[in-house]
N, CA, C and O of each residue as an XYZ file, in Angstrom:
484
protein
N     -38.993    -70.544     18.387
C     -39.226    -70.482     16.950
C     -38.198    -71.361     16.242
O     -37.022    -71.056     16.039
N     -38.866    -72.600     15.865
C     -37.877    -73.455     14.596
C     -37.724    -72.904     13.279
O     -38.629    -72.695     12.471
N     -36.407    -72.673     13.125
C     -36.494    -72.184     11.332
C     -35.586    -73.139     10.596
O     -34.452    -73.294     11.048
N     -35.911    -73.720      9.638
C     -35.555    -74.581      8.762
C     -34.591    -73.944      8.081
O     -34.628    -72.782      7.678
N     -33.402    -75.025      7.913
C     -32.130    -73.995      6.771
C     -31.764    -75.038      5.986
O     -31.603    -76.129      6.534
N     -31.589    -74.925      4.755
C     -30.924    -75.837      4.189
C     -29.357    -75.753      3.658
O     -29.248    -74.842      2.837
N     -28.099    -76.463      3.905
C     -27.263    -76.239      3.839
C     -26.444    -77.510      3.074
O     -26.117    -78.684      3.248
N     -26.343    -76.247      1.961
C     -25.313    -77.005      0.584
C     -23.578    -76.514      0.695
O     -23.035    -75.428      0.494
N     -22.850    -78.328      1.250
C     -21.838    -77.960      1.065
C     -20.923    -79.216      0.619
O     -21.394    -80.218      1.158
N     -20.160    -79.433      0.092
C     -19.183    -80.841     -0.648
C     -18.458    -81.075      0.519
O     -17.568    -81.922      0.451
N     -18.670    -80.453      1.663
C     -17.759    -81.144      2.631
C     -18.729    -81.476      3.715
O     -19.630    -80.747      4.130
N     -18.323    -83.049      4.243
C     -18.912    -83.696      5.447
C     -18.960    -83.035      6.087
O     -20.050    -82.513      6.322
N     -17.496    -82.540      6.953
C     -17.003    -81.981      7.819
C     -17.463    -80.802      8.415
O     -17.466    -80.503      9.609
N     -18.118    -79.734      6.782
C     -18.443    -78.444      6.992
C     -19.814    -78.888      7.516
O     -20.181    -78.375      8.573
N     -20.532    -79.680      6.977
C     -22.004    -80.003      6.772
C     -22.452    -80.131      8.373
O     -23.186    -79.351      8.981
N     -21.693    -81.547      8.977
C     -21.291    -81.255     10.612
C     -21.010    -79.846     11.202
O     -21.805    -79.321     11.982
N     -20.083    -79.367     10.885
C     -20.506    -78.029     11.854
C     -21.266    -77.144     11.659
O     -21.593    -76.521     12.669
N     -21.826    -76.732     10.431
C     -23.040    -76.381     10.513
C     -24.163    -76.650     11.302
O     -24.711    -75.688     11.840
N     -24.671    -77.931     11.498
C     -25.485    -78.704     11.554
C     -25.357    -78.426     13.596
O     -26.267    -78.098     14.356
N     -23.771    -78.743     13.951
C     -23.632    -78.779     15.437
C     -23.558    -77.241     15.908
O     -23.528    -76.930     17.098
N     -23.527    -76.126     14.637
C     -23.582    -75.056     15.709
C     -25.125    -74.395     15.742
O     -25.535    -73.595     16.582
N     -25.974    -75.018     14.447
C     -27.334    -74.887     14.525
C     -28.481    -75.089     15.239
O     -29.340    -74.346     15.713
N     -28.290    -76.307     15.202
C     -29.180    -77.463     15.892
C     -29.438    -76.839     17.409
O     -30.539    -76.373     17.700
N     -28.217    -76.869     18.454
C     -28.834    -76.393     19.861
C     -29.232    -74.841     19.784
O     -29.478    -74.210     20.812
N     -29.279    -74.283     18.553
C     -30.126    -72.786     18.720
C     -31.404    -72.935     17.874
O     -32.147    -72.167     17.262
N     -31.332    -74.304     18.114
C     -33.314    -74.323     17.649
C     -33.447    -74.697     16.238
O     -34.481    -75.243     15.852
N     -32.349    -74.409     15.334
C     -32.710    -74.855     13.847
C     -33.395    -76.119     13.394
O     -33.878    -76.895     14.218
N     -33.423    -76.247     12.625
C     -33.959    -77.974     11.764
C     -32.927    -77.527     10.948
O     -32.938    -76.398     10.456
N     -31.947    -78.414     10.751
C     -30.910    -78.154      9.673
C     -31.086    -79.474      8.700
O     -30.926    -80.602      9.166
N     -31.453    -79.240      7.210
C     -31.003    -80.182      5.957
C     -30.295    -79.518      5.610
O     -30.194    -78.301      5.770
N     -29.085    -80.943      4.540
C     -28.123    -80.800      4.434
C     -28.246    -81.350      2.744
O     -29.143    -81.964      2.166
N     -26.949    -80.837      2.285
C     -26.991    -81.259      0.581
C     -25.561    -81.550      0.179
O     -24.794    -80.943      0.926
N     -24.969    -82.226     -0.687
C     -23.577    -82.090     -0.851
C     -23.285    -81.170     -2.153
O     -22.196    -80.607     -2.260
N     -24.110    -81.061     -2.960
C     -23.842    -80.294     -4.030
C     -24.984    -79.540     -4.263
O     -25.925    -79.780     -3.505
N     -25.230    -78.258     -5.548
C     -25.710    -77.907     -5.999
C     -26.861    -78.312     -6.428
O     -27.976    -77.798     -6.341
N     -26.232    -79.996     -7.249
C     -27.516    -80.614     -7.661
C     -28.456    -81.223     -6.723
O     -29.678    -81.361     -6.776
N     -27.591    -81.549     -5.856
C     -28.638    -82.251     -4.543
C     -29.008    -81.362     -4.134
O     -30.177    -81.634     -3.860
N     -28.734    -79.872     -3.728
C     -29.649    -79.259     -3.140
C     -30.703    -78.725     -4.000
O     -31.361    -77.843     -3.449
N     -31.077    -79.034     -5.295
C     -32.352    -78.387     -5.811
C     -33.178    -79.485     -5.506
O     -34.370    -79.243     -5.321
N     -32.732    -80.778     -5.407
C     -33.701    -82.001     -5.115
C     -34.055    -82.103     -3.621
O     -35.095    -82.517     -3.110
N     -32.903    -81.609     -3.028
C     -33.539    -81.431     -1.791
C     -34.382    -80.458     -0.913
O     -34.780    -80.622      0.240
N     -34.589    -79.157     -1.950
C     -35.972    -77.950     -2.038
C     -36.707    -78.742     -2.772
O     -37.292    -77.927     -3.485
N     -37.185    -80.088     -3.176
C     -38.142    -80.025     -3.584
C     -39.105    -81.049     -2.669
O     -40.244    -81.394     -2.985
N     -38.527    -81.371     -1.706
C     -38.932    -82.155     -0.363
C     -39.399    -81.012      0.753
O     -40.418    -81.107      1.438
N     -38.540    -80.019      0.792
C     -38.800    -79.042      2.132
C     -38.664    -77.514      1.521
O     -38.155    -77.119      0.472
N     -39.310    -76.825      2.578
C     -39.306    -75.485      2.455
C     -38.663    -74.596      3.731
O     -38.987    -74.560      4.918
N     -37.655    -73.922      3.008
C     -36.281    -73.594      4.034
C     -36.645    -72.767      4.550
O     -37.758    -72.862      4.032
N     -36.777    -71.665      5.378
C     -36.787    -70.225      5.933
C     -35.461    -69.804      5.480
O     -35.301    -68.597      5.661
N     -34.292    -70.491      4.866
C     -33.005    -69.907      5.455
C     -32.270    -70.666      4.392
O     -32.873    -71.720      4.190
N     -31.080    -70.540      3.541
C     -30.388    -71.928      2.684
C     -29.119    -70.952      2.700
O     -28.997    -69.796      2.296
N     -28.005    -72.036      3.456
C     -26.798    -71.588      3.117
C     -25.921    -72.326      2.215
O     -25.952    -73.557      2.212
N     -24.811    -71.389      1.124
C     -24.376    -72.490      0.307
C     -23.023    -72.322      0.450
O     -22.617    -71.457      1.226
N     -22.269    -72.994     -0.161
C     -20.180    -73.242     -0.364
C     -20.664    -72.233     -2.057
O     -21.630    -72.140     -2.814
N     -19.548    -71.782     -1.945
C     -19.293    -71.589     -3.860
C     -18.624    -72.931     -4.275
O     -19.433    -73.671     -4.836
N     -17.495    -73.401     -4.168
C     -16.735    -74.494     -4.827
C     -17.588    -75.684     -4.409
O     -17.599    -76.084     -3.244
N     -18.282    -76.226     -5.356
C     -18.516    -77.670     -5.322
C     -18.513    -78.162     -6.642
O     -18.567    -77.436     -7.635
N     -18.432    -79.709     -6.661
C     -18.682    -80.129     -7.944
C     -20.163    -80.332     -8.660
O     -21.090    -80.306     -7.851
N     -20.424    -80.470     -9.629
C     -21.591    -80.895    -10.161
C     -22.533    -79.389    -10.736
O     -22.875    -79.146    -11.893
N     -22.754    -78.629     -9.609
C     -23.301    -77.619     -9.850
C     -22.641    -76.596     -8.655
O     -22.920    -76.835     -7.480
N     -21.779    -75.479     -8.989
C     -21.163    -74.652     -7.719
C     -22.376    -73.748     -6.807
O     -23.438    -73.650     -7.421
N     -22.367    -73.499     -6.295
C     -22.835    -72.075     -5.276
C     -23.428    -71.259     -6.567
O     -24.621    -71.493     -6.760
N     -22.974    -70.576     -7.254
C     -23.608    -69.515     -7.923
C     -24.639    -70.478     -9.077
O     -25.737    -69.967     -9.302
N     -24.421    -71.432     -9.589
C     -25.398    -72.378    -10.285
C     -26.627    -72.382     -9.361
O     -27.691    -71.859     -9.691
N     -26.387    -73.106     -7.985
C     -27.412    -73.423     -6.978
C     -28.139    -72.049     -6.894
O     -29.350    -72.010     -7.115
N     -27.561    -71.107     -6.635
C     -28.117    -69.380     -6.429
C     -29.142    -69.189     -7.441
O     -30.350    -69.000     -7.295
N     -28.386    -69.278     -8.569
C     -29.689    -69.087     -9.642
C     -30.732    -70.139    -10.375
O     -31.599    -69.946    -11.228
N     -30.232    -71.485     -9.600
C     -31.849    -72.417     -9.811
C     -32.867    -72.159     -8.418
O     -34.092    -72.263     -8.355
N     -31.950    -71.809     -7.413
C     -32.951    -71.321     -6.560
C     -33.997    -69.955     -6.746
O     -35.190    -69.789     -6.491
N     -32.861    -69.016     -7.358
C     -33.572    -68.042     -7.705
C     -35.145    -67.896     -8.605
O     -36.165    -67.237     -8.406
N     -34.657    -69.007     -9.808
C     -35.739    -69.146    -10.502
C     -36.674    -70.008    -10.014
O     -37.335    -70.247    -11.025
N     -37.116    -70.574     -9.202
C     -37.973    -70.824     -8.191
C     -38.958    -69.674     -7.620
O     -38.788    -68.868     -6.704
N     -39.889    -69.860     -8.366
C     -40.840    -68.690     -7.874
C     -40.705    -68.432     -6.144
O     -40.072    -67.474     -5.699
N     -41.409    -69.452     -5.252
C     -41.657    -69.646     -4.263
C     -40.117    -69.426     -3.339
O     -40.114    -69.331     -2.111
N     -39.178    -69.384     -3.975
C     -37.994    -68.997     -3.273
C     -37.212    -67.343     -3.696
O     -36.085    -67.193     -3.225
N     -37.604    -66.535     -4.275
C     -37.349    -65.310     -4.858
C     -36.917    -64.344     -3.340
O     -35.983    -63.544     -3.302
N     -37.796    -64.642     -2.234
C     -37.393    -63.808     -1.230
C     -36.349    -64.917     -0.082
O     -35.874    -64.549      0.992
N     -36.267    -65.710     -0.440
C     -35.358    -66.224      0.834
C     -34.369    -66.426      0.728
O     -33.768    -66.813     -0.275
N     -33.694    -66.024      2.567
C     -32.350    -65.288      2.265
C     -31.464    -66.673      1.715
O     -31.867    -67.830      1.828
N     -30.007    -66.204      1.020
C     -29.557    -67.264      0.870
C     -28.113    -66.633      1.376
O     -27.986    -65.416      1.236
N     -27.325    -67.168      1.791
C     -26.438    -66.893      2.920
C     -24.601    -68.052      1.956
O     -24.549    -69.269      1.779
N     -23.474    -66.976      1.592
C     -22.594    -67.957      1.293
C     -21.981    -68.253      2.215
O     -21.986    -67.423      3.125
N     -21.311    -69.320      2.393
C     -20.627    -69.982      3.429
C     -18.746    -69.918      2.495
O     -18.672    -70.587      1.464
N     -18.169    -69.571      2.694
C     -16.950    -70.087      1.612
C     -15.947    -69.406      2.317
O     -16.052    -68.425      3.054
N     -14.664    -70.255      1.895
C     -13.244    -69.997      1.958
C     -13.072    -68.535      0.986
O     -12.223    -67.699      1.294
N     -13.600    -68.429      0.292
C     -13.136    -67.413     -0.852
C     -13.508    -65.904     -0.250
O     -14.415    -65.782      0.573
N     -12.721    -64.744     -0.736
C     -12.828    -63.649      0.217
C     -12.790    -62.137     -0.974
O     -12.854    -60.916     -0.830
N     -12.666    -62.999     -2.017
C     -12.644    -61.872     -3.329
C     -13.475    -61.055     -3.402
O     -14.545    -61.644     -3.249
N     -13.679    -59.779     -3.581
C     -14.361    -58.601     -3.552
C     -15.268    -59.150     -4.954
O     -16.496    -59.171     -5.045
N     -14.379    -59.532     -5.877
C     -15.258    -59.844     -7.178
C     -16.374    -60.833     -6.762
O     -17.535    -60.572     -7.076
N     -16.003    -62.233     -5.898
C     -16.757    -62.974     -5.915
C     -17.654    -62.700     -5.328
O     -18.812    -62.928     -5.677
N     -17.266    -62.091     -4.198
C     -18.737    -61.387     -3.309
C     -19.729    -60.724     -4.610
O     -20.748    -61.337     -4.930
N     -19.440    -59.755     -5.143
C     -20.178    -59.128     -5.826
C     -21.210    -60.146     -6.635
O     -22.437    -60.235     -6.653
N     -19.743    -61.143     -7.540
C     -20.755    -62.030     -8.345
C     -21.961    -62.720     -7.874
O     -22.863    -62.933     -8.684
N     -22.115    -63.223     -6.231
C     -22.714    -64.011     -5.518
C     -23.829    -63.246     -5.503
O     -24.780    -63.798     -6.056
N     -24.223    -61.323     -4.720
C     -24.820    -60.264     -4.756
C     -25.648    -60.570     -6.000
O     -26.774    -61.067     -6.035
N     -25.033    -60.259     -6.809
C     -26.010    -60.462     -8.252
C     -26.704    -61.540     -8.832
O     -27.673    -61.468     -9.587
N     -26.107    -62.580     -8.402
C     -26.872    -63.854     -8.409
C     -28.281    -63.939     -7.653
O     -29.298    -64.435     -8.138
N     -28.183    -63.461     -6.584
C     -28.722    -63.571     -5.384
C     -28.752    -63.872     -4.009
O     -29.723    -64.349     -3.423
N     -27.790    -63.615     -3.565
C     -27.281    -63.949     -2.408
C     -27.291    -62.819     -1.269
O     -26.747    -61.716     -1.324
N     -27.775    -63.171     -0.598
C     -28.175    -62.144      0.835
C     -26.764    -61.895      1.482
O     -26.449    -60.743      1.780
N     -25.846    -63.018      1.723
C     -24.985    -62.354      2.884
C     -23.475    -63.277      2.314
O     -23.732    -64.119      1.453
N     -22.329    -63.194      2.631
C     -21.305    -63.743      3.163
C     -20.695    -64.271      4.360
O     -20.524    -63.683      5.428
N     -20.387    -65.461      4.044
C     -19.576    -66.116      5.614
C     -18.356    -66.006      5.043
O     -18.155    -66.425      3.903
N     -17.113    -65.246      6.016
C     -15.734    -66.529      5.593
C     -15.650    -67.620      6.736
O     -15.816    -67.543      7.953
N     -15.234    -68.972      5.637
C     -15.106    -70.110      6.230
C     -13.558    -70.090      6.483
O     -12.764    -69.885      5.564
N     -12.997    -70.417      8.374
C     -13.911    -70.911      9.104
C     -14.545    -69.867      9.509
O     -14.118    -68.722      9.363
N     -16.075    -70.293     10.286
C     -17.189    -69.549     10.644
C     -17.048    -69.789     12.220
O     -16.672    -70.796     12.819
N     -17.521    -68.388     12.762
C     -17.578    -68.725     14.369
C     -19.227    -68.760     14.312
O     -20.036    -67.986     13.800
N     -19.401    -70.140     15.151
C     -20.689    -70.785     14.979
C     -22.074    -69.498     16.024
O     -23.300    -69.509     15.913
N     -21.258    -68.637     16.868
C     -22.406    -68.038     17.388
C     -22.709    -66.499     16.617
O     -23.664    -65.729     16.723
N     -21.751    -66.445     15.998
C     -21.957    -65.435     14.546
C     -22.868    -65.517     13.285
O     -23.473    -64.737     12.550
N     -22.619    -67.102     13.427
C     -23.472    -67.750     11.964
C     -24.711    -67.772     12.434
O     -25.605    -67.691     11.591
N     -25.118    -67.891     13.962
C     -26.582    -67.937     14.396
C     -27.151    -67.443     14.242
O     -28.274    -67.661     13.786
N     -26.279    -65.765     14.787
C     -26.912    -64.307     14.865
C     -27.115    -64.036     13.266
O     -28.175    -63.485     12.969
N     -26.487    -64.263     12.522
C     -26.953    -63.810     11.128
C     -27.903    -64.647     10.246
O     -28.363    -64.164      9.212
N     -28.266    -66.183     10.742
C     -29.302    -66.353     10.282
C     -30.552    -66.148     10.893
O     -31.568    -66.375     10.235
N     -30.627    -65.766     12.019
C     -31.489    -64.925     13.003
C     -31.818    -63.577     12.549
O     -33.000    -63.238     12.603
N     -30.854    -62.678     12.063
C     -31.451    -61.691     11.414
C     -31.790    -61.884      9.939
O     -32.599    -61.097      9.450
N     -31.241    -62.884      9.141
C     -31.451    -62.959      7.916
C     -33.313    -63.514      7.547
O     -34.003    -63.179      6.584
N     -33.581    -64.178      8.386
C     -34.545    -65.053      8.521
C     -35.821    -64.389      9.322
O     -36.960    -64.162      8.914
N     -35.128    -64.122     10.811
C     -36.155    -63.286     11.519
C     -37.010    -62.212     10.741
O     -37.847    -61.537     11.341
């Protein structure tokens, strides 16, 4: 089973390991650097799965959360944060936005599998 994820993050680096701990467990991974690129880049593909950073420029994580949100066709899919940040507040804020789950970054890549495996499955 291929499941498509799309993954918004301002870093190359992160975007790569995402991408390298995905890919050999079957994913199709797109990638976005910001907020704004990732609404342009839902409008090319349809994710099973979209993980985001909170800190980026242009448009952050919780911006991206709620243009995704208002997206009819995206209302149920999970959206998964990826971030350095570990604040009880921010978690919450993310929750209310819409956000299915938390990563702290760094991520152990066979953790991040299993949870977009259940997030998605």
């Amino acid at each position: 089973m291929s499941l498509e994820v799309l993954a918004v993050d301002d870093s190359r680096t992160m975007r790569d390991m995402i991408r390298f701990a995905l890919e050999p467990a079957g994913f199709t991974v797109h990638t976005a650097e910001d907020g704004v690129h990732g609404t342009e880049v839902l409008d090319a593909i349809d994710p099973d799965v979209i993980i985001t950073d909170i800190n980026m420029p242009r448009m952050d994580g919780f911006g991206f959360i709620d243009a995704v949100r208002d997206r009819g066709q995206y209302k149920a899919t999970p959206i998964l944060v990826l971030t350095t940040e570990a604040a009880p507040e921010m978690k919450m804020r993310a929750r209310n936005a819409g956000a299915t789950g938390w990563i702290v970054k760094p991520f152990d890549p066979v953790k991040l599998v299993k949870a977009l495996q259940m997030v998605a499955g």
